[in-house]
PDB file of C-alpha atoms and ligand atoms in Angstrom:
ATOM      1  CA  UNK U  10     -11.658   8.318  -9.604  1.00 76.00           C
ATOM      2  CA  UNK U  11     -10.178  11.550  -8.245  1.00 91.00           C
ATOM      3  CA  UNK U  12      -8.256  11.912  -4.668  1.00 96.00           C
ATOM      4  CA  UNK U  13      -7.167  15.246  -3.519  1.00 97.00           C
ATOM      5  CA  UNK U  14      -3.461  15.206  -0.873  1.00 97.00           C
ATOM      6  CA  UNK U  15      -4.530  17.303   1.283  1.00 97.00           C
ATOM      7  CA  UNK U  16      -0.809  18.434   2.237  1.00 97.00           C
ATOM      8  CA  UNK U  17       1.019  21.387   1.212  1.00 95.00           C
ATOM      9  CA  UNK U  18       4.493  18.764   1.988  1.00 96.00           C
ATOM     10  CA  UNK U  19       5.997  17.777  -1.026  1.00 95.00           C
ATOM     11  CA  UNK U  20       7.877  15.013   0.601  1.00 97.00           C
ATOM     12  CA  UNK U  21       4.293  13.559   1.845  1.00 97.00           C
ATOM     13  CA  UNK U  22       3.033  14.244  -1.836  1.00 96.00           C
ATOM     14  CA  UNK U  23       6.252  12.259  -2.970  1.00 96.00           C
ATOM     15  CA  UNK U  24       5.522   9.401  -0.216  1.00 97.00           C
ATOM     16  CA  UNK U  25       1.850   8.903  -0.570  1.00 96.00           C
ATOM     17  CA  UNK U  26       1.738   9.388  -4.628  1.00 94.00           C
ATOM     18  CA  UNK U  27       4.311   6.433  -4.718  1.00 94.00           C
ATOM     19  CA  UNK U  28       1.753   4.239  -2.573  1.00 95.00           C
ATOM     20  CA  UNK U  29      -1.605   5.760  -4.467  1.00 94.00           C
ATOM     21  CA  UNK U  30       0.448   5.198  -8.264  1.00 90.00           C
ATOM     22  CA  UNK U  31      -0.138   1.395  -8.722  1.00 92.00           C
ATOM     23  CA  UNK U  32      -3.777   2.081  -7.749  1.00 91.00           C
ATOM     24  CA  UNK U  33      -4.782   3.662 -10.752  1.00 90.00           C
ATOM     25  CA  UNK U  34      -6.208   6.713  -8.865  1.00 90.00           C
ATOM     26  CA  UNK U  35      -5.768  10.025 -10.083  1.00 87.00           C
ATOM     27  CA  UNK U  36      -4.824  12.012  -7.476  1.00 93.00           C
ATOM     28  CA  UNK U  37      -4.471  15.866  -7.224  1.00 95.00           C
ATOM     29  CA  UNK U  38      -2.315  17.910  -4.868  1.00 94.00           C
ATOM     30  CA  UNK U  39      -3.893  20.849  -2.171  1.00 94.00           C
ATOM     31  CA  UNK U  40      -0.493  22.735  -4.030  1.00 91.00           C
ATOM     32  CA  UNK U  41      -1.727  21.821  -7.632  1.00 92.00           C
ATOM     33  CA  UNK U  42      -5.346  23.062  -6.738  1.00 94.00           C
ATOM     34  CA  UNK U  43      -3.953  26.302  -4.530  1.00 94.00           C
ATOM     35  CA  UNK U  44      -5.765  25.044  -1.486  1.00 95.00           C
ATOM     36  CA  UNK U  45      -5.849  26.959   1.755  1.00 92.00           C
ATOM     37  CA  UNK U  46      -3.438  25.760   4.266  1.00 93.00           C
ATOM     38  CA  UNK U  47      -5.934  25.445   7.708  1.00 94.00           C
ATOM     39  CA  UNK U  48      -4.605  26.513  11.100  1.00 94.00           C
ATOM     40  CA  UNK U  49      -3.532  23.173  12.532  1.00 95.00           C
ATOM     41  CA  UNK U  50      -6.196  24.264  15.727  1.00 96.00           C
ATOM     42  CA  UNK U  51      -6.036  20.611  17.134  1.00 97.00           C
ATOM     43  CA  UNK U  52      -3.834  18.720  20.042  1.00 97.00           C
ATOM     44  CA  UNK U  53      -4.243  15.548  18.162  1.00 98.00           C
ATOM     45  CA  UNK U  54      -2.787  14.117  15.246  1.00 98.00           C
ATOM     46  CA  UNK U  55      -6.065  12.552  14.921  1.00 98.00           C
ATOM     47  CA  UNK U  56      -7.858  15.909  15.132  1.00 98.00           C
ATOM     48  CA  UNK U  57      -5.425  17.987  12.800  1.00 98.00           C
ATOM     49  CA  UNK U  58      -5.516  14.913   9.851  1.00 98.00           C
ATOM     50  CA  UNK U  59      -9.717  15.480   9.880  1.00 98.00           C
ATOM     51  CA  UNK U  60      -9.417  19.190  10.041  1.00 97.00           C
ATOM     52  CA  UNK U  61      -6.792  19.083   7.622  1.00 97.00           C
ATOM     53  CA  UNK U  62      -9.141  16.415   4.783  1.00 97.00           C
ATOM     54  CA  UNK U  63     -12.180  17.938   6.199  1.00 97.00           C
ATOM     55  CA  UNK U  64     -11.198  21.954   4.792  1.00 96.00           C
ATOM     56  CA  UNK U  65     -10.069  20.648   1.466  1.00 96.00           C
ATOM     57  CA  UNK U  66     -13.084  18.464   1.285  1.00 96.00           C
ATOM     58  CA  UNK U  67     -15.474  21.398   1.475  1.00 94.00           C
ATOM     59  CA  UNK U  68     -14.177  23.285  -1.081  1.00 94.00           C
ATOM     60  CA  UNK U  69     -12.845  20.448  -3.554  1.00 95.00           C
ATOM     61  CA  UNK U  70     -16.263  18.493  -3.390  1.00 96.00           C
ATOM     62  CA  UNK U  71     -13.675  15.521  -3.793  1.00 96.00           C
ATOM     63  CA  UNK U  72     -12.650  12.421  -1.880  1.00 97.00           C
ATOM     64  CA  UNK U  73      -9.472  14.004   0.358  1.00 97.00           C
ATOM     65  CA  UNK U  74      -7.051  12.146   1.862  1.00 98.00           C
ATOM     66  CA  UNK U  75      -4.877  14.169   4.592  1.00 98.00           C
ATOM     67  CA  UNK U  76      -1.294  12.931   6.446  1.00 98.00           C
ATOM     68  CA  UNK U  77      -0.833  14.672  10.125  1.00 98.00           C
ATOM     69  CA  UNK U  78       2.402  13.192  11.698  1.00 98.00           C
ATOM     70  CA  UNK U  79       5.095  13.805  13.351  1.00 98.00           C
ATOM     71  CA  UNK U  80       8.220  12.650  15.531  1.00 98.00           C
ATOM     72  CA  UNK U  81       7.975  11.480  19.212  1.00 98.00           C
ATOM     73  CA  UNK U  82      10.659  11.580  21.428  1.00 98.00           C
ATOM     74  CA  UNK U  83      10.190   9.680  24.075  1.00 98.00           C
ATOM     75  CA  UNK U  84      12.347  11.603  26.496  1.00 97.00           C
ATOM     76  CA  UNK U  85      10.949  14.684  25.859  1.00 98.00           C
ATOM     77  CA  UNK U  86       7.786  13.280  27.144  1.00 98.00           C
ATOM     78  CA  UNK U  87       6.319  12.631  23.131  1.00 98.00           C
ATOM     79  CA  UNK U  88       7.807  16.612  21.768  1.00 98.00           C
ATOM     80  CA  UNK U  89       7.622  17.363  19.249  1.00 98.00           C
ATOM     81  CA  UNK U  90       4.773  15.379  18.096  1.00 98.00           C
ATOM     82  CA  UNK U  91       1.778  17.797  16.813  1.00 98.00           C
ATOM     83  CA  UNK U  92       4.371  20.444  16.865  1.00 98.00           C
ATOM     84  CA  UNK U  93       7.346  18.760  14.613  1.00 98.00           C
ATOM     85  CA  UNK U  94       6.533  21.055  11.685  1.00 97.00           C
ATOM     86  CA  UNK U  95       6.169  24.420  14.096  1.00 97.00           C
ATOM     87  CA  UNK U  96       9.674  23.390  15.729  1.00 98.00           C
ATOM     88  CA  UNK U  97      11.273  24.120  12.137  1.00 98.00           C
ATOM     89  CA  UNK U  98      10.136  27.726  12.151  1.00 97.00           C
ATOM     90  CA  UNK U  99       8.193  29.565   9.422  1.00 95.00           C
ATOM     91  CA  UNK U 100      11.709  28.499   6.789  1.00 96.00           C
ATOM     92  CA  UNK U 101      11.462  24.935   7.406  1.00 96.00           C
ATOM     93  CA  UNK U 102      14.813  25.195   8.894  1.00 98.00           C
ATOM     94  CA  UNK U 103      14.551  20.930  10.020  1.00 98.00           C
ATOM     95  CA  UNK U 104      18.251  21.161  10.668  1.00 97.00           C
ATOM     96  CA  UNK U 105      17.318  23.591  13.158  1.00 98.00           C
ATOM     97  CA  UNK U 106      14.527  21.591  14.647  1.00 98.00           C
ATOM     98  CA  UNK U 107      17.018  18.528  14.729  1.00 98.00           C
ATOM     99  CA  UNK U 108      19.488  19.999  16.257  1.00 98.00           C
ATOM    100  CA  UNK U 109      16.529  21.525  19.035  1.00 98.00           C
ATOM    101  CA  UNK U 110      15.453  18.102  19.602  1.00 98.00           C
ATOM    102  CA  UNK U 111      19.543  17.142  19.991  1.00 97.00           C
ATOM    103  CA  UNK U 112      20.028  19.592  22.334  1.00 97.00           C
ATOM    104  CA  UNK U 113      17.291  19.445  24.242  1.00 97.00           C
ATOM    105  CA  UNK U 114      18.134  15.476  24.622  1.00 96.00           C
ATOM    106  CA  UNK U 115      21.150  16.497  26.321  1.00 93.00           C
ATOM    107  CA  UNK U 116      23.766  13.673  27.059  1.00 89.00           C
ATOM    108  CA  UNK U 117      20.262  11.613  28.731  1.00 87.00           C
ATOM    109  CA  UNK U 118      20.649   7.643  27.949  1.00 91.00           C
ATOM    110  CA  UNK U 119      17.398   7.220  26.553  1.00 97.00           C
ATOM    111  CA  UNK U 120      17.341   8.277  22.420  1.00 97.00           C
ATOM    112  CA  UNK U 121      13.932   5.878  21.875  1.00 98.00           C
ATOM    113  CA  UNK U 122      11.399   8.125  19.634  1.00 98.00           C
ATOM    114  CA  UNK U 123       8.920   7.330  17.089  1.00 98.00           C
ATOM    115  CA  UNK U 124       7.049   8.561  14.073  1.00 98.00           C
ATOM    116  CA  UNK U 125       3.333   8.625  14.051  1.00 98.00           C
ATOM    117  CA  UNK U 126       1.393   8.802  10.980  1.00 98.00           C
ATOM    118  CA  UNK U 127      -2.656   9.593  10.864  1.00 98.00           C
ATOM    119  CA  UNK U 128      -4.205   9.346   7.314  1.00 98.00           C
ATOM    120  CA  UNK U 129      -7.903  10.951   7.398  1.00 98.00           C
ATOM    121  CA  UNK U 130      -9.994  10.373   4.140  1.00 98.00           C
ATOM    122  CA  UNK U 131     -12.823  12.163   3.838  1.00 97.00           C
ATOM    123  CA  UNK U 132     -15.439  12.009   1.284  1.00 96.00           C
ATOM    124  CA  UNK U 133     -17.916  15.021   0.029  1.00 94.00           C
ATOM    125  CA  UNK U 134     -20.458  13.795   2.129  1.00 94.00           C
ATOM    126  CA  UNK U 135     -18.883  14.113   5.318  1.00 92.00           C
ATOM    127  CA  UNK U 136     -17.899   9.878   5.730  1.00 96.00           C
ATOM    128  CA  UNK U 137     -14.638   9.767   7.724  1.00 97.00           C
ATOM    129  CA  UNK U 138     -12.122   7.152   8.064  1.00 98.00           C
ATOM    130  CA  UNK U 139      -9.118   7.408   9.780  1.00 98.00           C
ATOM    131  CA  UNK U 140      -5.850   5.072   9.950  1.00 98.00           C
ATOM    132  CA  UNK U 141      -2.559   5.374  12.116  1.00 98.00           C
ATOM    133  CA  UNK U 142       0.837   3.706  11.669  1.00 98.00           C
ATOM    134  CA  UNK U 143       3.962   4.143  14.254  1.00 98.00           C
ATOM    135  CA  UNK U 144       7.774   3.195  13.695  1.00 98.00           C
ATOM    136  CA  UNK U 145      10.007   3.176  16.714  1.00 98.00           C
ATOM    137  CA  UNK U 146      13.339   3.675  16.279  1.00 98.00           C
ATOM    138  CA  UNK U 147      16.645   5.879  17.736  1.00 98.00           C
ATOM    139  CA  UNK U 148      17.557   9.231  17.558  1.00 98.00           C
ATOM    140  CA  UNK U 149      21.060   9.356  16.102  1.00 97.00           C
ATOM    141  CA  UNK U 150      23.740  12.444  16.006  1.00 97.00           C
ATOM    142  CA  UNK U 151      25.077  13.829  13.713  1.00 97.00           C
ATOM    143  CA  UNK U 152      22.611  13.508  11.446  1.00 98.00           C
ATOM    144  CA  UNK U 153      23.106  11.106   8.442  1.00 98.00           C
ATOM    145  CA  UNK U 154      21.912  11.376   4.592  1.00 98.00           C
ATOM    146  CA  UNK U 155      19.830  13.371   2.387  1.00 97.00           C
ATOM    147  CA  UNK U 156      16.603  11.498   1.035  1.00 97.00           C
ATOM    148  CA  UNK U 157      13.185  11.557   2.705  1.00 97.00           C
ATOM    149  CA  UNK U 158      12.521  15.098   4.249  1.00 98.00           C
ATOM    150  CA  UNK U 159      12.093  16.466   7.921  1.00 98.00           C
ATOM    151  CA  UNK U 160      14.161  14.928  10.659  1.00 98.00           C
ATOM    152  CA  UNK U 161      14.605  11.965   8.593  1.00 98.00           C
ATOM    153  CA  UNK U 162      18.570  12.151   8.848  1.00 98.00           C
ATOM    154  CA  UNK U 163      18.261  11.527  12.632  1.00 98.00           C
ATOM    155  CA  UNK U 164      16.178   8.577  13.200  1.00 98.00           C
ATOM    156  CA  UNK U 165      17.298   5.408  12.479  1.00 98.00           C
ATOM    157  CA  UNK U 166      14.182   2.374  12.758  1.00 98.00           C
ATOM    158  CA  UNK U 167      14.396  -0.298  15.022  1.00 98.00           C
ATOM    159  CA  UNK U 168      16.573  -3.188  13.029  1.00 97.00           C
ATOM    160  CA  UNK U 169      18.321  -0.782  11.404  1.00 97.00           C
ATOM    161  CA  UNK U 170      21.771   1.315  11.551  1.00 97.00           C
ATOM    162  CA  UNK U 171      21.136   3.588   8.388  1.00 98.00           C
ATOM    163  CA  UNK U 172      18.458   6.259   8.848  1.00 98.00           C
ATOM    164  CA  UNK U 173      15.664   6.680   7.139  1.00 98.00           C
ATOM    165  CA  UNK U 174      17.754  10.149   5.466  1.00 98.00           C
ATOM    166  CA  UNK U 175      20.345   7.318   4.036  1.00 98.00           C
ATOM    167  CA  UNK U 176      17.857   5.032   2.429  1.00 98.00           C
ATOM    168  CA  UNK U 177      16.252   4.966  -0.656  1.00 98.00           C
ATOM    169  CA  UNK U 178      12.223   5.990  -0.757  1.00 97.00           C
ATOM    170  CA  UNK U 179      11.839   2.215  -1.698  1.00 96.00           C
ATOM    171  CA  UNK U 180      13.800   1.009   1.949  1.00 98.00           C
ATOM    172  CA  UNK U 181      11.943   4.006   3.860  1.00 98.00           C
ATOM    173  CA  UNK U 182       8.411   2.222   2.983  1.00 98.00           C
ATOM    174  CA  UNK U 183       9.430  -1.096   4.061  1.00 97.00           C
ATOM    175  CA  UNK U 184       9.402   0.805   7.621  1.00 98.00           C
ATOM    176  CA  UNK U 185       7.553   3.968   7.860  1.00 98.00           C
ATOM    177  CA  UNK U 186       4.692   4.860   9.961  1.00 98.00           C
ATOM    178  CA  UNK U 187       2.957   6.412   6.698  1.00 98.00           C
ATOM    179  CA  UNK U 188       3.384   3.071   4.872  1.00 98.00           C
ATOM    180  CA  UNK U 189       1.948   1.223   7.963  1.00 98.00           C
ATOM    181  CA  UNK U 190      -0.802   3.561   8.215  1.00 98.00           C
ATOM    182  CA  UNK U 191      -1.402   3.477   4.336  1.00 98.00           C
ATOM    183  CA  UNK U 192      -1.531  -0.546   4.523  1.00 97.00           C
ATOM    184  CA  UNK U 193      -4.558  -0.467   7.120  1.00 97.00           C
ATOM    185  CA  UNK U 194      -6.383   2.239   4.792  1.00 97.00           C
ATOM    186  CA  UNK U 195      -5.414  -0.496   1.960  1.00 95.00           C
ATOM    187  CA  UNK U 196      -7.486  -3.123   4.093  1.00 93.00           C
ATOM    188  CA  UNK U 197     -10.051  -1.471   5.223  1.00 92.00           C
ATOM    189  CA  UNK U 198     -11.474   0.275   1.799  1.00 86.00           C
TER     190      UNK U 198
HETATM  191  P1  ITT K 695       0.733  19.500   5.766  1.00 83.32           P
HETATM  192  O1  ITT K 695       0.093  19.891   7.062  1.00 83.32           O
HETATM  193  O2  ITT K 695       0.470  20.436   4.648  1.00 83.32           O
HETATM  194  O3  ITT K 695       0.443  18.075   5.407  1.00 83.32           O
HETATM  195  P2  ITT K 695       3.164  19.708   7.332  1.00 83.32           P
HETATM  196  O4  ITT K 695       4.609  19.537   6.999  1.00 83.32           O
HETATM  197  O5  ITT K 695       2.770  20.954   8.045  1.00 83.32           O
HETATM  198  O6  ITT K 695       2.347  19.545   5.971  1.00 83.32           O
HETATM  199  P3  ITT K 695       2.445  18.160   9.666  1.00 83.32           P
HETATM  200  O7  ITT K 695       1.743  19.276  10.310  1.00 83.32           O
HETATM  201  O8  ITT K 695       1.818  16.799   9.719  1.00 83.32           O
HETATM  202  O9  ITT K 695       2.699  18.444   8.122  1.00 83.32           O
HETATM  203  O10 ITT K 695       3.897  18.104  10.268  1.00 83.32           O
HETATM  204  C1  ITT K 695       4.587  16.906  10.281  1.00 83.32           C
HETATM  205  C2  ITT K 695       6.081  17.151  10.395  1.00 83.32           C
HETATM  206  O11 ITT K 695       6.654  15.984  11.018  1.00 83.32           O
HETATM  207  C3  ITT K 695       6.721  17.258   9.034  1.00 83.32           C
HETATM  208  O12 ITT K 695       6.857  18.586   8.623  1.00 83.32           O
HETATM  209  C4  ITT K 695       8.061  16.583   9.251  1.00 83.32           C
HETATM  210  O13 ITT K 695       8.999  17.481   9.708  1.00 83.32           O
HETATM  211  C5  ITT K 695       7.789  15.572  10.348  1.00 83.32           C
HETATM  212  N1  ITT K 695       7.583  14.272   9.691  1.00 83.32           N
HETATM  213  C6  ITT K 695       6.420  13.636   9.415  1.00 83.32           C
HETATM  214  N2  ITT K 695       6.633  12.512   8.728  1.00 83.32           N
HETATM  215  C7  ITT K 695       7.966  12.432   8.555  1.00 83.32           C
HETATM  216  C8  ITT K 695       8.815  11.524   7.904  1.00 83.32           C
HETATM  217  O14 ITT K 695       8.350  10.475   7.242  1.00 83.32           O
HETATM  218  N3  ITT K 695      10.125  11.759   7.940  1.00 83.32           N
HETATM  219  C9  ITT K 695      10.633  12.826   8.565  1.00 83.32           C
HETATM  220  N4  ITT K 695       9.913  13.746   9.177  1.00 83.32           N
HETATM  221  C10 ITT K 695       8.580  13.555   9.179  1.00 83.32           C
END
């Protein structure tokens, strides 16, 4: 069996290969196989994870699985959301976009957010499937640690005072919304 990421994020390759390796899959990145990275055209997270496994599908002829997420801050009405990669700039500057999302917060009471995670799998015959998982958690500043990736260092999950950016890859899984949403793809194939 052969699985094409459809993500050009190495953290997400990191992530999901972790949760994939005890599964005996073989799995491929869209880097390995010098994919096209698609125009994320969609509002959704929903509708940018199928665009996303859909494009890779069509030219891999290969099962493809494909992780749209993002953070939602909850005082910001749900930004960045669809738009948390786009808020770190064409660098990837995330301690840019956390410190946008800081400053934007202001001194408001209200730090709630949350990480969505869609998985879309997509086979060569056009089957879909698609699976979400959410965290909610706080927004902390300054930012804390250096594992995971993206605006890990300034969300802490609910239960928690460490953020995800100060745990392990092993402690984020026991709370993150890509874990959650891998678990229901787990159960349902
Ligand atoms: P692909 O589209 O190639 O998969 P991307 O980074 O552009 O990579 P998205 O469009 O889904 O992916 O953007 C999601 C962004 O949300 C991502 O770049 C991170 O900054 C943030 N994000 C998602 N999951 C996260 C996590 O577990 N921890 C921290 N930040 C996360």
């Amino acid at each position: 069996e052969k699985l094409v990421l459809a993500t050009h994020n190495a953290g997400k390759v990191a992530e999901i290969g972790a949760m994939l390796a005890p599964m005996g899959i073989h799995v491929v990145s869209a880097g390995e196989l010098n994919l096209p990275e698609p125009d994320e055209t969609e509002t959704t997270f929903v509708g940018n994870a199928l665009l996303k496994a859909h494009a890779a599908a069509k030219v891999t002829n290969l099962p493809c699985l494909a992780d749209d997420s993002g953070l939602c801050v909850n005082a910001l009405n749900g930004d960045p959301g669809v738009y948390s990669a786009r808020w770190a700039g064409p660098g990837k500057d995330f301690a840019m976009a956390m410190q946008t999302v800081h400053d934007k917060l202001g001194a408001g009471d209200d730090r709630s957010a949350y990480f969505i995670c869609v998985l879309a799998l997509v086979y060569p015959d056009g089957s879909e499937y698609v699976f979400e998982g959410r965290v909610n958690g706080t927004l902390v500043w300054p930012a804390r640690g250096v594992g995971g990736f993206g605006y890990d260092p300034m969300f802490a999950p609910d239960g928690e005072t460490r953020t995800f950016g100060e745990m392990t890859p092993a402690e984020k899984k026991n709370y993150s919304h890509r874990a959650i949403a891998f678990a229901a793809l787990v159960d349902a194939l």
